[in-house]
Amino acid sequence: MVPLSYNVRSLFVRRATTLATMAGIALVVFVLASALMLTNGIKKTLDSTGSPDRAFVLRMGSDAELSSNIEAPSAKLAMDAPGVKKSAQGPMAVAELIVVAALDKTGTRGQVSNVQIRGVSDDVFAFRPEVRIIDGRPARPGTDEVIVGQRIRGRFDGVELGASFELKKNRPVTVVGVFEAGGSAFESEIWADVDTLRTSFGRENLFSSVTVQLESATSFDAFKAQVESDKRLGLDVVRESVYYEKQSGGTATFIMVTGIIISVFFAIGAMIGAMITMYGAVSQRRREIGTLRALGFSRLSILLSFLFESLVLAVLGGAIGVAAALPMGMVELSMMNFMTWSEMVFTFDPTSSVIVTALIFGSVMGIIGGFFPALRAAMTSPIEAMRD
Amino acid sequence: MSEAQSAQCAADEERQGEQGVYRGTKEVKTIVKLKGVSKVYWRGKEKVEVLHDLDLAVPEGAFEALMGPSGSGKTTLLNLIAGLDVPSSGSVRVADAQLETMGEAGRTKWRAENIGFVFQTYNLLPVLTAQQNVELPLLLANLSSSERKRRAQTALKIVGLEDRVRHRPGELSGGQQQRVTIARAIVNDPKIIVADEPTGDLDRHNADEILNLLDKLNREFEKTILMVTHDPAAAERASHRRHLDKGKLQ
Ligand SMILES: Nc1ncnc2c1ncn2[C@@H]1O[C@H](COP(=O)(O)OP(=O)(O)OP(=O)(O)O)[C@@H](O)[C@H]1O
Ligand SMILES: [Mg+2]
């Protein structure tokens, strides 16, 4: 084997070229790692929203709450169906209304984006124990007070403790609390009193969804059979966890596919860069290669030697890319969730599998980009190389 | 065996007796034997026959100088003997190997074990230290790193560079670099050393030192040395001189 130090030191000799090539690979790996981290973050947010022992009821044919309408009597029937856990106050269930409000993004001049507003009943905290007020206090029932999820706090004008904004024209509300919800999608919502919301938006007697607490995860089938069998109700039942997984699916896949497509395009460029660099190295060191061949190093050992060299280039570049992507873990990204057409705030979630995937991607680029130059090196004739 | 060849062999024996290089009753083996060797290059459609029906026998332990005008095919001949190239026709037998019948991979392995190379332009790897350059041929043998280190240091000591082991080629003079090349050529104890104009880039003083060294390798370490040179003074140092012209040895 040609000593590895030969390749590593040769990379150092051509410092500027080496750095430029590494930067190209680093960029690609950075883009890919960021996209994968964001995909992870979206999945984590939306997957952590649902629970398998809750069932989620929507208008038949609706795939999201926003497009679903359930009349109050139907909602009541669903809540009373078998399989729903009962407490002293009756069935453990909530019927909620979803509307979107167009709000001004903070720091932009008049840029508007949709925010999801959830009309909740006053027992919502008992039903959703993962939701906790972290600043301020809960809204008083039947008032114009709202609470906001911690992820969108401060992102829109008036969406801040003590401030107020308009749900729609001439319907101002005041923010009295900020809540967290275990990193779930709720943290990108604004919660208002369901009755206030219904009157403001003229949706009296209507809900968007009903969520029920099941006696156990296994009671789901019975509950679903009962609710869906009653054709008059016209309702669909899914597990809450499944509903949010499906929601995350589209957006997460979109980000991942976009990220991969961008990465692949960039990667082609970076690979060509690595190839040019390695072709340069091979022709510059033709005489050295010829000498090694004369001394008795085989074609294969020359091939491996130069492949190793471009691999080192790629792994170092990849490591820089990953290192640059890791701080993205602290960034929160506000973007459109395609299932709700509302802004949602996601985080970049670095995991060891993202890091490994990105590094492997970088390494593969090095090997592919370095292959043909390494082949040329291996095919160098010692006689020809010494002649010139 | 043709008449001409018998005559050649007889002449060889006579010469060896004359010069007294081969002492005692030990029978001298022929280590390089070329028979009817031709080498043809094509320059487009034009055929260039560099070597024509060439015969050569070199006894083991010889120090031979190969001279001849530029373009006469000295390097071509040396490359054939060193197993870097194969003839267009004819037989090349070196160190018990029939080189023209061996494949590229076989000759590569054979070179590693049997040939030490000394080049006019040294051809050291600039990023490696003197010691690492000398160790290169040992990487092809199955040796521990401490053994490699020991042998490389011994070789550098033989060429008088024991205090330059950590220097890179760029930090050494031309004469010193050529001595590193010689250390590299002998480190795996090959039978034959081929040197293509080893003093071509050196001044008289350094050239003489390199020639002294080659002479020492020949006498003390019993290496067979084939040296191409343009320099008559260098050729004088060899035990025998051959002239290549018009595709034949004179
Ligand atoms: N690969 C090749 N293709 C075509 N012609 C070649 C090739 N190699 C050598 N020749 C020709 O063969 C002839 C002999 O070349 P060679 O290098 O052996 O000469 P030389 O005696 O070593 O000359 P010098 O003293 O200049 O080093 C030259 O005319 C050269 O142009
Ligand atoms: Mg020559």
Coordinates of N, CA and C in Angstrom, one line a residue, chain A residues 101-293:
Chain A
A101 N -56.7 33.1 11.1 CA -56.6 34.6 11.1 C -55.4 35.0 10.3
A102 N -55.5 36.1 9.5 CA -54.4 36.6 8.8 C -53.8 37.7 9.6
L103 N -52.6 37.4 10.1 CA -51.9 38.4 11.0 C -50.6 38.9 10.4
D104 N -50.3 40.1 10.9 CA -49.1 40.8 10.4 C -47.8 40.2 11.0
K105 N -46.9 39.7 10.2 CA -45.7 39.2 10.7 C -44.8 40.3 11.4
T106 N -44.3 40.0 12.5 CA -43.5 41.0 13.2 C -42.2 41.3 12.4
G107 N -41.8 42.5 12.3 CA -40.6 42.8 11.7 C -40.7 42.9 10.2
T108 N -41.8 42.6 9.6 CA -42.0 42.8 8.2 C -42.9 44.0 8.0
R109 N -42.9 44.6 6.8 CA -43.8 45.7 6.6 C -45.0 45.2 5.9
G110 N -46.0 44.9 6.7 CA -47.3 44.5 6.1 C -47.4 43.1 5.5
Q111 N -46.4 42.3 5.8 CA -46.5 40.9 5.3 C -47.4 40.1 6.2
V112 N -48.3 39.4 5.6 CA -49.4 38.8 6.3 C -49.3 37.3 6.2
S113 N -49.6 36.6 7.2 CA -49.6 35.1 7.1 C -50.7 34.5 8.0
N114 N -51.1 33.4 7.6 CA -52.2 32.7 8.3 C -51.8 32.1 9.6
V115 N -52.6 32.3 10.7 CA -52.3 31.6 11.9 C -53.6 30.8 12.3
Q116 N -53.3 29.6 12.8 CA -54.5 28.8 13.2 C -55.0 29.2 14.5
I117 N -56.3 29.5 14.6 CA -56.9 29.8 15.9 C -57.8 28.6 16.3
R118 N -57.6 28.2 17.5 CA -58.4 27.0 18.0 C -59.4 27.5 19.0
G119 N -60.7 27.3 18.8 CA -61.7 27.7 19.8 C -61.8 26.5 20.8
V120 N -61.4 26.7 22.0 CA -61.4 25.6 23.0 C -62.4 25.9 24.1
S121 N -62.9 24.8 24.7 CA -63.8 24.9 25.8 C -63.0 25.1 27.1
D122 N -63.7 25.4 28.2 CA -62.9 25.8 29.4 C -62.3 24.6 30.1
D123 N -62.7 23.3 29.7 CA -62.1 22.2 30.3 C -60.9 21.6 29.5
V124 N -60.4 22.4 28.6 CA -59.4 21.9 27.7 C -58.1 21.5 28.4
F125 N -57.8 22.2 29.5 CA -56.6 21.8 30.2 C -56.7 20.5 30.9
A126 N -57.9 20.2 31.3 CA -58.1 18.8 31.9 C -58.0 17.8 30.9
F127 N -58.5 18.1 29.6 CA -58.5 17.1 28.6 C -57.1 16.9 28.0
R128 N -56.3 18.0 27.9 CA -55.0 18.0 27.3 C -53.9 18.3 28.4
P129 N -53.6 17.3 29.2 CA -52.7 17.6 30.3 C -51.3 18.0 29.9
E130 N -50.9 17.8 28.6 CA -49.6 18.2 28.2 C -49.5 19.7 27.9
V131 N -50.6 20.3 27.9 CA -50.6 21.8 27.7 C -50.5 22.5 29.0
R132 N -49.5 23.4 29.1 CA -49.2 24.1 30.4 C -49.0 25.6 30.1
I133 N -49.6 26.4 31.0 CA -49.3 27.8 30.9 C -47.9 28.1 31.4
I134 N -47.1 28.7 30.6 CA -45.7 29.0 31.1 C -45.5 30.5 31.4
D135 N -46.4 31.3 31.0 CA -46.3 32.7 31.2 C -47.7 33.3 31.3
G136 N -48.0 34.2 32.2 CA -49.4 34.8 32.3 C -50.3 33.8 32.9
R137 N -51.5 33.7 32.4 CA -52.6 32.9 33.1 C -53.5 32.4 32.0
P138 N -54.4 31.4 32.3 CA -55.3 30.9 31.3 C -56.4 32.0 31.0
A139 N -57.0 31.9 29.9 CA -58.0 32.9 29.5 C -59.3 32.6 30.3
R140 N -60.0 33.6 30.6 CA -61.3 33.4 31.3 C -62.3 33.0 30.3
P141 N -63.1 32.0 30.6 CA -64.1 31.6 29.7 C -65.1 32.7 29.3
G142 N -65.5 32.7 28.1 CA -66.5 33.6 27.6 C -66.0 35.0 27.4
T143 N -64.7 35.2 27.4 CA -64.2 36.6 27.2 C -63.4 36.7 25.9
D144 N -62.9 37.9 25.7 CA -62.1 38.1 24.5 C -60.6 37.8 24.8
E145 N -60.3 37.0 25.8 CA -59.0 36.7 26.1 C -58.5 35.5 25.4
V146 N -57.2 35.5 25.0 CA -56.7 34.3 24.3 C -55.3 34.0 24.9
I147 N -54.9 32.7 24.7 CA -53.6 32.3 25.0 C -52.9 31.9 23.7
V148 N -51.6 32.0 23.7 CA -50.8 31.7 22.5 C -49.7 30.7 22.7
G149 N -49.5 29.9 21.7 CA -48.4 28.9 21.8 C -47.1 29.5 21.9
Q150 N -46.2 28.9 22.6 CA -44.8 29.6 22.8 C -44.1 29.7 21.5
R151 N -44.3 28.9 20.5 CA -43.5 29.0 19.3 C -43.8 30.2 18.4
I152 N -45.1 30.6 18.5 CA -45.4 31.8 17.6 C -45.5 33.1 18.4
R153 N -45.2 33.0 19.7 CA -45.1 34.2 20.5 C -44.1 35.1 19.9
G154 N -44.6 36.4 19.8 CA -43.6 37.4 19.3 C -43.4 37.4 17.8
R155 N -44.0 36.4 17.1 CA -43.7 36.3 15.6 C -44.7 37.1 14.8
F156 N -45.9 37.5 15.5 CA -46.9 38.3 14.8 C -47.2 39.5 15.7
D157 N -47.5 40.6 15.0 CA -47.8 41.8 15.8 C -49.0 41.5 16.8
G158 N -48.7 41.9 18.0 CA -49.8 41.7 19.0 C -49.8 40.3 19.6
V159 N -49.1 39.4 19.1 CA -49.1 38.0 19.7 C -48.0 38.0 20.7
E160 N -48.3 38.6 21.8 CA -47.3 38.7 22.9 C -48.1 39.0 24.2
L161 N -47.6 38.5 25.3 CA -48.3 38.6 26.6 C -48.6 40.1 26.8
G162 N -49.9 40.3 27.1 CA -50.4 41.7 27.4 C -50.8 42.5 26.2
A163 N -50.4 42.1 25.0 CA -50.7 42.8 23.8 C -52.1 42.3 23.2
S164 N -52.5 43.0 22.2 CA -53.8 42.5 21.6 C -53.7 42.7 20.1
F165 N -54.5 41.9 19.4 CA -54.5 41.9 18.0 C -56.0 41.7 17.6
E166 N -56.2 41.8 16.3 CA -57.6 41.6 15.8 C -57.7 40.2 15.1
L167 N -58.7 39.4 15.6 CA -58.9 38.1 15.0 C -59.4 38.3 13.6
K168 N -60.4 39.3 13.5 CA -60.8 39.8 12.2 C -61.1 41.2 12.4
K169 N -61.5 41.9 11.4 CA -61.8 43.3 11.6 C -62.7 43.6 12.7
N170 N -62.3 44.5 13.6 CA -63.1 44.9 14.7 C -63.4 43.8 15.7
R171 N -62.6 42.8 15.8 CA -62.7 41.8 16.8 C -61.3 41.7 17.5
P172 N -61.0 42.7 18.3 CA -59.7 42.6 19.1 C -59.8 41.6 20.2
V173 N -58.7 40.9 20.4 CA -58.6 40.0 21.6 C -57.2 40.3 22.3
T174 N -57.2 39.9 23.5 CA -56.0 40.3 24.4 C -55.3 39.0 24.7
V175 N -54.0 39.0 24.6 CA -53.2 37.8 25.0 C -52.9 37.9 26.5
V176 N -53.4 36.8 27.2 CA -53.2 36.8 28.7 C -52.3 35.7 29.1
G177 N -51.9 34.8 28.2 CA -51.1 33.7 28.6 C -50.3 33.1 27.5
V178 N -49.2 32.4 27.8 CA -48.4 31.7 26.8 C -48.3 30.3 27.3
F179 N -48.6 29.3 26.3 CA -48.5 27.9 26.8 C -47.5 27.1 26.0
E180 N -47.1 26.1 26.6 CA -46.3 25.1 25.9 C -47.1 23.8 25.8
A181 N -46.8 22.9 24.8 CA -47.6 21.7 24.6 C -46.6 20.6 24.2
G182 N -45.5 20.4 24.9 CA -44.6 19.3 24.7 C -44.0 19.3 23.2
G183 N -43.8 20.5 22.7 CA -43.2 20.6 21.4 C -44.2 20.3 20.2
S184 N -45.5 20.1 20.6 CA -46.4 19.7 19.5 C -46.9 20.9 18.7
A185 N -47.7 20.5 17.7 CA -48.2 21.5 16.7 C -49.1 22.6 17.4
F186 N -49.6 22.3 18.6 CA -50.5 23.3 19.3 C -49.6 24.5 19.6
E187 N -48.3 24.3 19.8 CA -47.5 25.5 20.1 C -47.4 26.5 19.1
S188 N -47.9 26.2 17.9 CA -48.0 27.2 16.8 C -49.4 27.8 16.7
E189 N -50.3 27.5 17.6 CA -51.7 28.0 17.5 C -52.0 29.1 18.6
I190 N -53.1 29.7 18.3 CA -53.7 30.6 19.3 C -55.0 30.0 19.8
W191 N -55.2 30.0 21.0 CA -56.4 29.4 21.6 C -57.3 30.5 22.1
A192 N -58.5 30.4 21.7 CA -59.5 31.4 22.1 C -60.7 30.6 22.7
D193 N -61.6 31.3 23.3 CA -62.8 30.7 23.8 C -63.7 30.3 22.6
V194 N -64.2 29.0 22.7 CA -64.9 28.5 21.5 C -66.1 29.3 21.2
D195 N -66.9 29.8 22.2 CA -68.1 30.5 22.0 C -67.8 31.9 21.4
T196 N -66.8 32.6 21.9 CA -66.4 33.8 21.4 C -66.1 33.7 19.9
L197 N -65.3 32.6 19.6 CA -64.9 32.4 18.2 C -66.1 32.2 17.3
R198 N -67.0 31.3 17.8 CA -68.2 31.0 17.0 C -69.0 32.2 16.6
T199 N -69.2 33.1 17.6 CA -70.0 34.3 17.3 C -69.2 35.2 16.4
S200 N -67.9 35.4 16.7 CA -67.1 36.3 15.9 C -67.1 35.9 14.4
F201 N -67.0 34.6 14.1 CA -66.9 34.1 12.8 C -68.2 33.6 12.2
G202 N -69.3 33.8 13.0 CA -70.6 33.4 12.4 C -70.7 31.9 12.3
R203 N -70.1 31.2 13.1 CA -70.1 29.7 13.0 C -70.9 29.1 14.1
E204 N -72.0 29.8 14.6 CA -72.8 29.2 15.7 C -73.2 27.8 15.3
N205 N -73.2 27.0 16.4 CA -73.6 25.6 16.3 C -72.7 24.7 15.5
L206 N -71.5 25.2 15.2 CA -70.6 24.4 14.4 C -69.3 24.1 15.1
F207 N -68.8 22.9 14.9 CA -67.4 22.6 15.4 C -66.6 22.2 14.2
S208 N -65.3 22.1 14.4 CA -64.4 21.5 13.3 C -64.1 20.1 13.6
S209 N -63.9 19.8 14.9 CA -63.5 18.4 15.2 C -63.9 18.1 16.6
V210 N -64.0 16.8 16.8 CA -64.3 16.3 18.2 C -63.1 15.4 18.5
T211 N -62.5 15.6 19.7 CA -61.5 14.7 20.1 C -62.0 14.0 21.4
V212 N -61.9 12.7 21.4 CA -62.4 12.0 22.6 C -61.3 11.2 23.2
Q213 N -61.3 11.1 24.6 CA -60.4 10.2 25.3 C -61.0 8.8 25.3
L214 N -60.3 7.8 24.8 CA -60.8 6.5 24.8 C -60.6 5.8 26.1
E215 N -61.4 4.8 26.4 CA -61.2 4.0 27.7 C -59.8 3.4 27.6
S216 N -59.4 2.9 26.5 CA -58.1 2.5 26.2 C -57.8 2.5 24.7
A217 N -56.6 2.3 24.4 CA -56.2 2.4 22.9 C -57.0 1.3 22.1
T218 N -57.4 0.2 22.8 CA -58.1 -0.9 22.1 C -59.6 -0.6 21.9
S219 N -60.1 0.4 22.6 CA -61.5 0.7 22.4 C -61.8 1.5 21.1
F220 N -60.7 1.8 20.4 CA -60.8 2.6 19.2 C -61.8 2.0 18.2
D221 N -61.6 0.7 17.9 CA -62.4 0.1 16.8 C -63.9 0.1 17.1
A222 N -64.2 -0.1 18.4 CA -65.7 -0.1 18.7 C -66.2 1.3 18.6
F223 N -65.4 2.3 19.0 CA -65.9 3.7 18.9 C -66.0 4.1 17.4
K224 N -65.1 3.8 16.6 CA -65.1 4.1 15.2 C -66.3 3.4 14.5
A225 N -66.5 2.1 14.8 CA -67.6 1.4 14.2 C -68.9 2.1 14.5
Q226 N -69.1 2.5 15.8 CA -70.3 3.1 16.2 C -70.6 4.4 15.5
V227 N -69.5 5.3 15.5 CA -69.7 6.6 15.0 C -69.9 6.6 13.5
E228 N -69.1 5.8 12.8 CA -69.1 5.8 11.4 C -70.4 5.1 10.8
S229 N -71.0 4.1 11.6 CA -72.1 3.4 11.2 C -73.3 4.3 11.0
D230 N -73.4 5.3 11.8 CA -74.5 6.2 11.8 C -74.4 7.2 10.6
K231 N -74.9 6.8 9.5 CA -74.7 7.6 8.3 C -75.3 9.1 8.4
R232 N -76.3 9.3 9.3 CA -76.8 10.6 9.4 C -75.8 11.6 9.9
L233 N -74.9 11.0 10.8 CA -73.8 11.9 11.3 C -72.8 12.3 10.3
G234 N -72.5 11.4 9.4 CA -71.6 11.7 8.3 C -70.2 12.0 8.8
L235 N -69.7 11.2 9.7 CA -68.4 11.5 10.4 C -67.3 10.5 10.1
D236 N -66.1 10.9 10.1 CA -64.9 10.0 9.9 C -64.2 10.0 11.3
V237 N -63.7 8.8 11.6 CA -63.0 8.7 12.9 C -61.5 8.2 12.6
V238 N -60.6 8.8 13.1 CA -59.2 8.3 13.1 C -58.6 8.5 14.4
R239 N -57.5 7.7 14.7 CA -56.8 7.9 15.9 C -56.1 9.2 15.8
E240 N -56.0 9.9 16.9 CA -55.4 11.3 16.9 C -53.9 11.2 16.4
S241 N -53.2 10.1 16.9 CA -51.8 10.0 16.5 C -51.7 9.8 14.9
V242 N -52.6 9.0 14.4 CA -52.6 8.8 12.9 C -52.9 10.1 12.2
Y243 N -53.8 10.9 12.7 CA -54.2 12.1 12.0 C -53.0 13.0 11.9
Y244 N -52.2 13.2 13.0 CA -51.1 14.1 13.0 C -49.9 13.5 12.2
E245 N -49.8 12.2 12.3 CA -48.7 11.6 11.4 C -49.0 11.9 10.0
K246 N -50.2 11.8 9.6 CA -50.6 12.0 8.2 C -50.3 13.5 7.8
Q247 N -50.6 14.4 8.8 CA -50.3 15.8 8.6 C -48.9 16.1 8.4
S248 N -48.0 15.4 9.2 CA -46.6 15.6 9.2 C -46.1 15.0 7.9
G249 N -46.7 13.9 7.5 CA -46.2 13.2 6.3 C -46.0 14.1 5.1
G250 N -47.0 14.8 4.7 CA -46.9 15.6 3.5 C -45.8 16.7 3.6
T251 N -45.8 17.4 4.7 CA -44.9 18.5 4.8 C -43.5 18.0 5.0
A252 N -43.3 16.9 5.8 CA -42.0 16.4 6.0 C -41.4 15.8 4.8
T253 N -42.3 15.1 4.0 CA -41.8 14.5 2.8 C -41.4 15.6 1.8
F254 N -42.2 16.6 1.8 CA -41.9 17.7 0.8 C -40.5 18.3 1.1
I255 N -40.3 18.6 2.4 CA -39.0 19.1 2.8 C -37.9 18.2 2.5
M256 N -38.1 16.9 2.8 CA -37.0 15.9 2.6 C -36.7 15.8 1.1
V257 N -37.8 15.7 0.3 CA -37.6 15.5 -1.2 C -36.9 16.8 -1.7
T258 N -37.4 18.0 -1.3 CA -36.8 19.2 -1.8 C -35.3 19.3 -1.4
G259 N -35.1 18.9 -0.1 CA -33.7 18.9 0.4 C -32.8 18.0 -0.4
I260 N -33.4 16.8 -0.7 CA -32.5 15.8 -1.4 C -32.3 16.3 -2.8
I261 N -33.3 16.8 -3.5 CA -33.2 17.3 -4.8 C -32.1 18.4 -4.9
I262 N -32.2 19.4 -4.0 CA -31.2 20.4 -4.0 C -29.9 19.9 -3.7
S263 N -29.8 19.0 -2.7 CA -28.5 18.4 -2.4 C -27.9 17.6 -3.6
V264 N -28.7 16.9 -4.3 CA -28.2 16.1 -5.4 C -27.7 17.1 -6.5
F265 N -28.4 18.1 -6.8 CA -27.9 19.1 -7.8 C -26.6 19.7 -7.3
F266 N -26.6 20.2 -6.1 CA -25.3 20.7 -5.5 C -24.2 19.7 -5.6
A267 N -24.6 18.5 -5.3 CA -23.6 17.4 -5.2 C -23.0 17.1 -6.5
I268 N -23.8 17.3 -7.6 CA -23.2 17.1 -8.9 C -22.1 18.1 -9.1
G269 N -22.4 19.3 -8.7 CA -21.4 20.4 -8.9 C -20.2 20.1 -8.0
A270 N -20.4 19.8 -6.8 CA -19.3 19.5 -5.9 C -18.5 18.3 -6.3
M271 N -19.2 17.3 -6.9 CA -18.5 16.1 -7.3 C -17.6 16.5 -8.5
I272 N -18.1 17.3 -9.4 CA -17.3 17.8 -10.6 C -16.1 18.5 -10.0
G273 N -16.3 19.3 -9.0 CA -15.2 20.1 -8.4 C -14.2 19.1 -7.9
A274 N -14.6 18.1 -7.1 CA -13.7 17.1 -6.6 C -12.9 16.4 -7.7
M275 N -13.7 16.1 -8.8 CA -13.1 15.4 -9.9 C -12.0 16.3 -10.5
I276 N -12.3 17.6 -10.8 CA -11.3 18.5 -11.4 C -10.1 18.6 -10.5
T277 N -10.3 18.7 -9.2 CA -9.2 18.8 -8.2 C -8.3 17.5 -8.3
M278 N -9.0 16.4 -8.3 CA -8.2 15.1 -8.3 C -7.5 14.9 -9.7
Y279 N -8.2 15.3 -10.8 CA -7.5 15.2 -12.1 C -6.3 16.0 -12.0
G280 N -6.4 17.2 -11.5 CA -5.3 18.1 -11.4 C -4.1 17.5 -10.6
A281 N -4.5 16.9 -9.4 CA -3.5 16.3 -8.6 C -2.8 15.1 -9.3
V282 N -3.6 14.4 -10.1 CA -3.0 13.2 -10.8 C -2.0 13.7 -11.8
S283 N -2.4 14.7 -12.6 CA -1.5 15.1 -13.7 C -0.3 15.8 -13.1
Q284 N -0.5 16.6 -12.0 CA 0.6 17.2 -11.4 C 1.6 16.2 -10.8
R285 N 1.1 15.1 -10.4 CA 2.0 14.1 -9.7 C 2.2 12.9 -10.6
R286 N 2.2 13.1 -11.9 CA 2.3 12.0 -12.8 C 3.7 11.3 -12.6
R287 N 4.7 12.1 -12.5 CA 6.0 11.5 -12.3 C 6.1 10.7 -11.0
E288 N 5.5 11.2 -10.0 CA 5.5 10.5 -8.7 C 4.8 9.2 -8.8
I289 N 3.7 9.2 -9.5 CA 2.9 8.0 -9.8 C 3.7 7.0 -10.6
G290 N 4.4 7.5 -11.6 CA 5.3 6.6 -12.4 C 6.4 6.0 -11.6
T291 N 6.9 6.8 -10.7 CA 8.0 6.3 -9.8 C 7.4 5.2 -8.9
L292 N 6.3 5.4 -8.3 CA 5.7 4.4 -7.5 C 5.4 3.1 -8.3
R293 N 4.9 3.3 -9.5 CA 4.7 2.1 -10.3 C 6.0 1.4 -10.6

